[in-house]
Amino acid sequence: MNATQSDNQTSGLEIISFFLGEQVFSVNIMSVREIRGWAPATPLAHAPRHVMGVINLRGTVIPVIDMALRLGLEAIEPTERSAIIVASVRGQLVGLLVDNVSDMVTVVESEIQNVPEVGATEVQRMTTAIIAKDKQMISHLDLESLLDEEGELAA
């Protein structure tokens, strides 16, 4: 391994990419605790529309967010390919329902671009970068923006 390859490995961003419809999104792998198959959630009264409900994760009750709804897309119709990405967001476990998990990869700085200032403000607030990788454009999400300042699931 030469010095350039070593530098790329140490300065790379490790991500998990996933599909919501035809679009590809990603989150930092360091936030992800596990990836589970789809399991129905128990609905919560008066929860925001994107909060599907809660599931029991080995004795811990965690909320499940329909990531498509959270990003202003059409709701996910769960299938056997759907997954729940369990992530730690500000010390709280949260399940992220996605159509399917695509890949775990390391991206280098040259593949990471700024988010263009177009589209909904909410989506821009949640998207930290656009990653151009293998002929795909991946929207990299900021999981912290899922919660408001008080640590509640943002409406």
PDB file of C-alpha atoms in Angstrom:
ATOM      1  CA  MET A   1       0.000   0.000   0.000  1.00  0.00           C
ATOM      2  CA  ASN A   2       1.420   3.391  -0.932  1.00  0.00           C
ATOM      3  CA  ALA A   3       1.165   6.611   1.120  1.00  0.00           C
ATOM      4  CA  THR A   4      -1.777   7.943  -0.939  1.00  0.00           C
ATOM      5  CA  GLN A   5      -3.834   4.787  -0.384  1.00  0.00           C
ATOM      6  CA  SER A   6      -3.074   4.936   3.331  1.00  0.00           C
ATOM      7  CA  ASP A   7      -4.146   8.610   3.526  1.00  0.00           C
ATOM      8  CA  ASN A   8      -7.404   7.861   1.677  1.00  0.00           C
ATOM      9  CA  GLN A   9      -8.257   5.063   4.085  1.00  0.00           C
ATOM     10  CA  THR A  10      -7.632   7.184   7.178  1.00  0.00           C
ATOM     11  CA  SER A  11      -9.422  10.298   5.872  1.00  0.00           C
ATOM     12  CA  GLY A  12     -12.392   8.483   4.320  1.00  0.00           C
ATOM     13  CA  LEU A  13     -15.964   8.660   5.536  1.00  0.00           C
ATOM     14  CA  GLU A  14     -17.580   5.273   6.163  1.00  0.00           C
ATOM     15  CA  ILE A  15     -21.256   5.219   5.199  1.00  0.00           C
ATOM     16  CA  ILE A  16     -24.207   2.892   4.882  1.00  0.00           C
ATOM     17  CA  SER A  17     -26.248   3.651   1.782  1.00  0.00           C
ATOM     18  CA  PHE A  18     -29.909   2.789   1.341  1.00  0.00           C
ATOM     19  CA  PHE A  19     -32.783   3.300  -1.045  1.00  0.00           C
ATOM     20  CA  LEU A  20     -35.952   5.282  -0.552  1.00  0.00           C
ATOM     21  CA  GLY A  21     -37.837   4.704  -3.779  1.00  0.00           C
ATOM     22  CA  GLU A  22     -35.350   5.292  -6.594  1.00  0.00           C
ATOM     23  CA  GLN A  23     -33.173   7.677  -4.574  1.00  0.00           C
ATOM     24  CA  VAL A  24     -30.033   6.711  -2.674  1.00  0.00           C
ATOM     25  CA  PHE A  25     -29.275   8.146   0.761  1.00  0.00           C
ATOM     26  CA  SER A  26     -26.596   7.436   3.343  1.00  0.00           C
ATOM     27  CA  VAL A  27     -25.767   7.849   7.002  1.00  0.00           C
ATOM     28  CA  ASN A  28     -22.478   7.704   8.867  1.00  0.00           C
ATOM     29  CA  ILE A  29     -21.731   4.113   9.815  1.00  0.00           C
ATOM     30  CA  MET A  30     -20.549   5.232  13.271  1.00  0.00           C
ATOM     31  CA  SER A  31     -24.181   6.074  14.191  1.00  0.00           C
ATOM     32  CA  VAL A  32     -25.514   2.664  13.141  1.00  0.00           C
ATOM     33  CA  ARG A  33     -25.913   0.017  15.841  1.00  0.00           C
ATOM     34  CA  GLU A  34     -27.530  -2.712  13.720  1.00  0.00           C
ATOM     35  CA  ILE A  35     -29.644  -3.415  10.659  1.00  0.00           C
ATOM     36  CA  ARG A  36     -32.817  -5.461  11.132  1.00  0.00           C
ATOM     37  CA  GLY A  37     -35.435  -6.857   8.828  1.00  0.00           C
ATOM     38  CA  TRP A  38     -38.839  -5.210   8.690  1.00  0.00           C
ATOM     39  CA  ALA A  39     -41.070  -5.761  11.722  1.00  0.00           C
ATOM     40  CA  PRO A  40     -44.426  -4.009  12.240  1.00  0.00           C
ATOM     41  CA  ALA A  41     -44.360  -1.122  14.712  1.00  0.00           C
ATOM     42  CA  THR A  42     -46.997  -0.426  17.358  1.00  0.00           C
ATOM     43  CA  PRO A  43     -48.553   2.966  16.497  1.00  0.00           C
ATOM     44  CA  LEU A  44     -48.395   5.846  18.970  1.00  0.00           C
ATOM     45  CA  ALA A  45     -51.289   8.277  19.395  1.00  0.00           C
ATOM     46  CA  HIS A  46     -50.543  11.895  18.409  1.00  0.00           C
ATOM     47  CA  ALA A  47     -47.097  11.047  17.018  1.00  0.00           C
ATOM     48  CA  PRO A  48     -45.838  12.972  13.966  1.00  0.00           C
ATOM     49  CA  ARG A  49     -46.916  11.355  10.684  1.00  0.00           C
ATOM     50  CA  HIS A  50     -43.410  10.040   9.924  1.00  0.00           C
ATOM     51  CA  VAL A  51     -43.218   8.188  13.262  1.00  0.00           C
ATOM     52  CA  MET A  52     -44.627   4.757  12.463  1.00  0.00           C
ATOM     53  CA  GLY A  53     -44.682   3.697  16.103  1.00  0.00           C
ATOM     54  CA  VAL A  54     -42.389   1.718  18.385  1.00  0.00           C
ATOM     55  CA  ILE A  55     -40.727  -1.692  18.376  1.00  0.00           C
ATOM     56  CA  ASN A  56     -39.188  -3.756  21.151  1.00  0.00           C
ATOM     57  CA  LEU A  57     -35.455  -4.156  20.605  1.00  0.00           C
ATOM     58  CA  ARG A  58     -34.288  -6.748  23.143  1.00  0.00           C
ATOM     59  CA  GLY A  59     -36.253  -5.105  25.955  1.00  0.00           C
ATOM     60  CA  THR A  60     -35.756  -1.494  24.835  1.00  0.00           C
ATOM     61  CA  VAL A  61     -38.675   0.314  23.197  1.00  0.00           C
ATOM     62  CA  ILE A  62     -37.483   2.446  20.266  1.00  0.00           C
ATOM     63  CA  PRO A  63     -39.371   4.687  17.833  1.00  0.00           C
ATOM     64  CA  VAL A  64     -39.407   3.797  14.138  1.00  0.00           C
ATOM     65  CA  ILE A  65     -39.320   6.611  11.577  1.00  0.00           C
ATOM     66  CA  ASP A  66     -40.478   6.191   7.973  1.00  0.00           C
ATOM     67  CA  MET A  67     -37.477   7.917   6.407  1.00  0.00           C
ATOM     68  CA  ALA A  68     -39.302   8.517   3.132  1.00  0.00           C
ATOM     69  CA  LEU A  69     -42.063  10.464   4.900  1.00  0.00           C
ATOM     70  CA  ARG A  70     -39.484  12.284   7.026  1.00  0.00           C
ATOM     71  CA  LEU A  71     -37.820  13.510   3.832  1.00  0.00           C
ATOM     72  CA  GLY A  72     -41.075  14.506   2.146  1.00  0.00           C
ATOM     73  CA  LEU A  73     -41.331  11.477  -0.139  1.00  0.00           C
ATOM     74  CA  GLU A  74     -44.166   8.964  -0.429  1.00  0.00           C
ATOM     75  CA  ALA A  75     -44.560   6.596   2.519  1.00  0.00           C
ATOM     76  CA  ILE A  76     -42.762   3.268   2.346  1.00  0.00           C
ATOM     77  CA  GLU A  77     -44.854   0.168   1.727  1.00  0.00           C
ATOM     78  CA  PRO A  78     -42.765  -2.351   3.694  1.00  0.00           C
ATOM     79  CA  THR A  79     -41.734  -5.552   1.917  1.00  0.00           C
ATOM     80  CA  GLU A  80     -39.421  -8.435   2.738  1.00  0.00           C
ATOM     81  CA  ARG A  81     -36.552  -6.285   1.393  1.00  0.00           C
ATOM     82  CA  SER A  82     -37.338  -3.373   3.721  1.00  0.00           C
ATOM     83  CA  ALA A  83     -34.996  -2.807   6.638  1.00  0.00           C
ATOM     84  CA  ILE A  84     -34.869  -0.950   9.896  1.00  0.00           C
ATOM     85  CA  ILE A  85     -31.530   0.730  10.500  1.00  0.00           C
ATOM     86  CA  VAL A  86     -31.118   1.097  14.263  1.00  0.00           C
ATOM     87  CA  ALA A  87     -29.063   4.222  14.899  1.00  0.00           C
ATOM     88  CA  SER A  88     -27.946   6.184  17.909  1.00  0.00           C
ATOM     89  CA  VAL A  89     -29.041   9.802  17.603  1.00  0.00           C
ATOM     90  CA  ARG A  90     -27.985  12.071  20.480  1.00  0.00           C
ATOM     91  CA  GLY A  91     -27.765   9.043  22.751  1.00  0.00           C
ATOM     92  CA  GLN A  92     -31.239   7.779  21.816  1.00  0.00           C
ATOM     93  CA  LEU A  93     -31.834   4.632  19.745  1.00  0.00           C
ATOM     94  CA  VAL A  94     -34.072   5.251  16.733  1.00  0.00           C
ATOM     95  CA  GLY A  95     -35.210   2.851  14.006  1.00  0.00           C
ATOM     96  CA  LEU A  96     -35.067   4.170  10.437  1.00  0.00           C
ATOM     97  CA  LEU A  97     -37.366   2.350   8.017  1.00  0.00           C
ATOM     98  CA  VAL A  98     -35.845   2.221   4.519  1.00  0.00           C
ATOM     99  CA  ASP A  99     -36.805   0.384   1.311  1.00  0.00           C
ATOM    100  CA  ASN A 100     -33.563  -1.593   1.376  1.00  0.00           C
ATOM    101  CA  VAL A 101     -29.962  -1.247   2.484  1.00  0.00           C
ATOM    102  CA  SER A 102     -27.608  -0.941  -0.445  1.00  0.00           C
ATOM    103  CA  ASP A 103     -23.980  -0.921   0.633  1.00  0.00           C
ATOM    104  CA  MET A 104     -21.361  -0.130   3.263  1.00  0.00           C
ATOM    105  CA  VAL A 105     -18.527   1.843   1.698  1.00  0.00           C
ATOM    106  CA  THR A 106     -15.757   4.286   2.425  1.00  0.00           C
ATOM    107  CA  VAL A 107     -15.861   7.520   0.449  1.00  0.00           C
ATOM    108  CA  VAL A 108     -12.922   9.830  -0.030  1.00  0.00           C
ATOM    109  CA  GLU A 109     -13.008  13.596   0.272  1.00  0.00           C
ATOM    110  CA  SER A 110     -12.973  14.122  -3.520  1.00  0.00           C
ATOM    111  CA  GLU A 111     -16.312  12.247  -3.778  1.00  0.00           C
ATOM    112  CA  ILE A 112     -18.049  14.535  -1.254  1.00  0.00           C
ATOM    113  CA  GLN A 113     -19.720  17.677  -2.621  1.00  0.00           C
ATOM    114  CA  ASN A 114     -21.663  20.539  -1.039  1.00  0.00           C
ATOM    115  CA  VAL A 115     -25.456  20.384  -1.149  1.00  0.00           C
ATOM    116  CA  PRO A 116     -26.880  22.675  -3.861  1.00  0.00           C
ATOM    117  CA  GLU A 117     -29.177  25.350  -2.468  1.00  0.00           C
ATOM    118  CA  VAL A 118     -32.332  24.098  -4.151  1.00  0.00           C
ATOM    119  CA  GLY A 119     -35.329  22.231  -2.822  1.00  0.00           C
ATOM    120  CA  ALA A 120     -37.091  22.259   0.497  1.00  0.00           C
ATOM    121  CA  THR A 121     -35.352  23.878   3.452  1.00  0.00           C
ATOM    122  CA  GLU A 122     -36.095  20.825   5.636  1.00  0.00           C
ATOM    123  CA  VAL A 123     -34.341  18.466   3.224  1.00  0.00           C
ATOM    124  CA  GLN A 124     -31.362  20.830   2.965  1.00  0.00           C
ATOM    125  CA  ARG A 125     -31.150  20.955   6.757  1.00  0.00           C
ATOM    126  CA  MET A 126     -31.058  17.150   6.925  1.00  0.00           C
ATOM    127  CA  THR A 127     -28.615  16.661   4.018  1.00  0.00           C
ATOM    128  CA  THR A 128     -24.979  17.415   4.799  1.00  0.00           C
ATOM    129  CA  ALA A 129     -23.406  16.432   1.481  1.00  0.00           C
ATOM    130  CA  ILE A 130     -23.907  14.863  -1.918  1.00  0.00           C
ATOM    131  CA  ILE A 131     -21.601  11.935  -2.573  1.00  0.00           C
ATOM    132  CA  ALA A 132     -20.752  11.144  -6.193  1.00  0.00           C
ATOM    133  CA  LYS A 133     -19.773   7.467  -6.098  1.00  0.00           C
ATOM    134  CA  ASP A 134     -19.890   4.786  -8.793  1.00  0.00           C
ATOM    135  CA  LYS A 135     -22.184   6.798 -11.100  1.00  0.00           C
ATOM    136  CA  GLN A 136     -24.622   7.377  -8.219  1.00  0.00           C
ATOM    137  CA  MET A 137     -25.557  10.569  -6.424  1.00  0.00           C
ATOM    138  CA  ILE A 138     -26.007   9.775  -2.742  1.00  0.00           C
ATOM    139  CA  SER A 139     -27.608  12.275  -0.364  1.00  0.00           C
ATOM    140  CA  HIS A 140     -25.714  12.023   2.931  1.00  0.00           C
ATOM    141  CA  LEU A 141     -28.057  12.662   5.861  1.00  0.00           C
ATOM    142  CA  ASP A 142     -27.469  14.302   9.230  1.00  0.00           C
ATOM    143  CA  LEU A 143     -29.230  12.070  11.761  1.00  0.00           C
ATOM    144  CA  GLU A 144     -29.020  14.767  14.431  1.00  0.00           C
ATOM    145  CA  SER A 145     -31.635  16.761  12.484  1.00  0.00           C
ATOM    146  CA  LEU A 146     -34.171  13.961  13.049  1.00  0.00           C
ATOM    147  CA  LEU A 147     -34.513  15.260  16.584  1.00  0.00           C
ATOM    148  CA  ASP A 148     -35.317  18.801  17.640  1.00  0.00           C
ATOM    149  CA  GLU A 149     -33.277  20.711  20.214  1.00  0.00           C
ATOM    150  CA  GLU A 150     -35.091  19.066  23.121  1.00  0.00           C
ATOM    151  CA  GLY A 151     -34.241  15.595  21.810  1.00  0.00           C
ATOM    152  CA  GLU A 152     -37.808  14.932  20.660  1.00  0.00           C
ATOM    153  CA  LEU A 153     -38.575  13.453  17.255  1.00  0.00           C
ATOM    154  CA  ALA A 154     -38.926  16.492  15.045  1.00  0.00           C
ATOM    155  CA  ALA A 155     -42.346  17.080  13.537  1.00  0.00           C
TER     156      ALA A 155
END
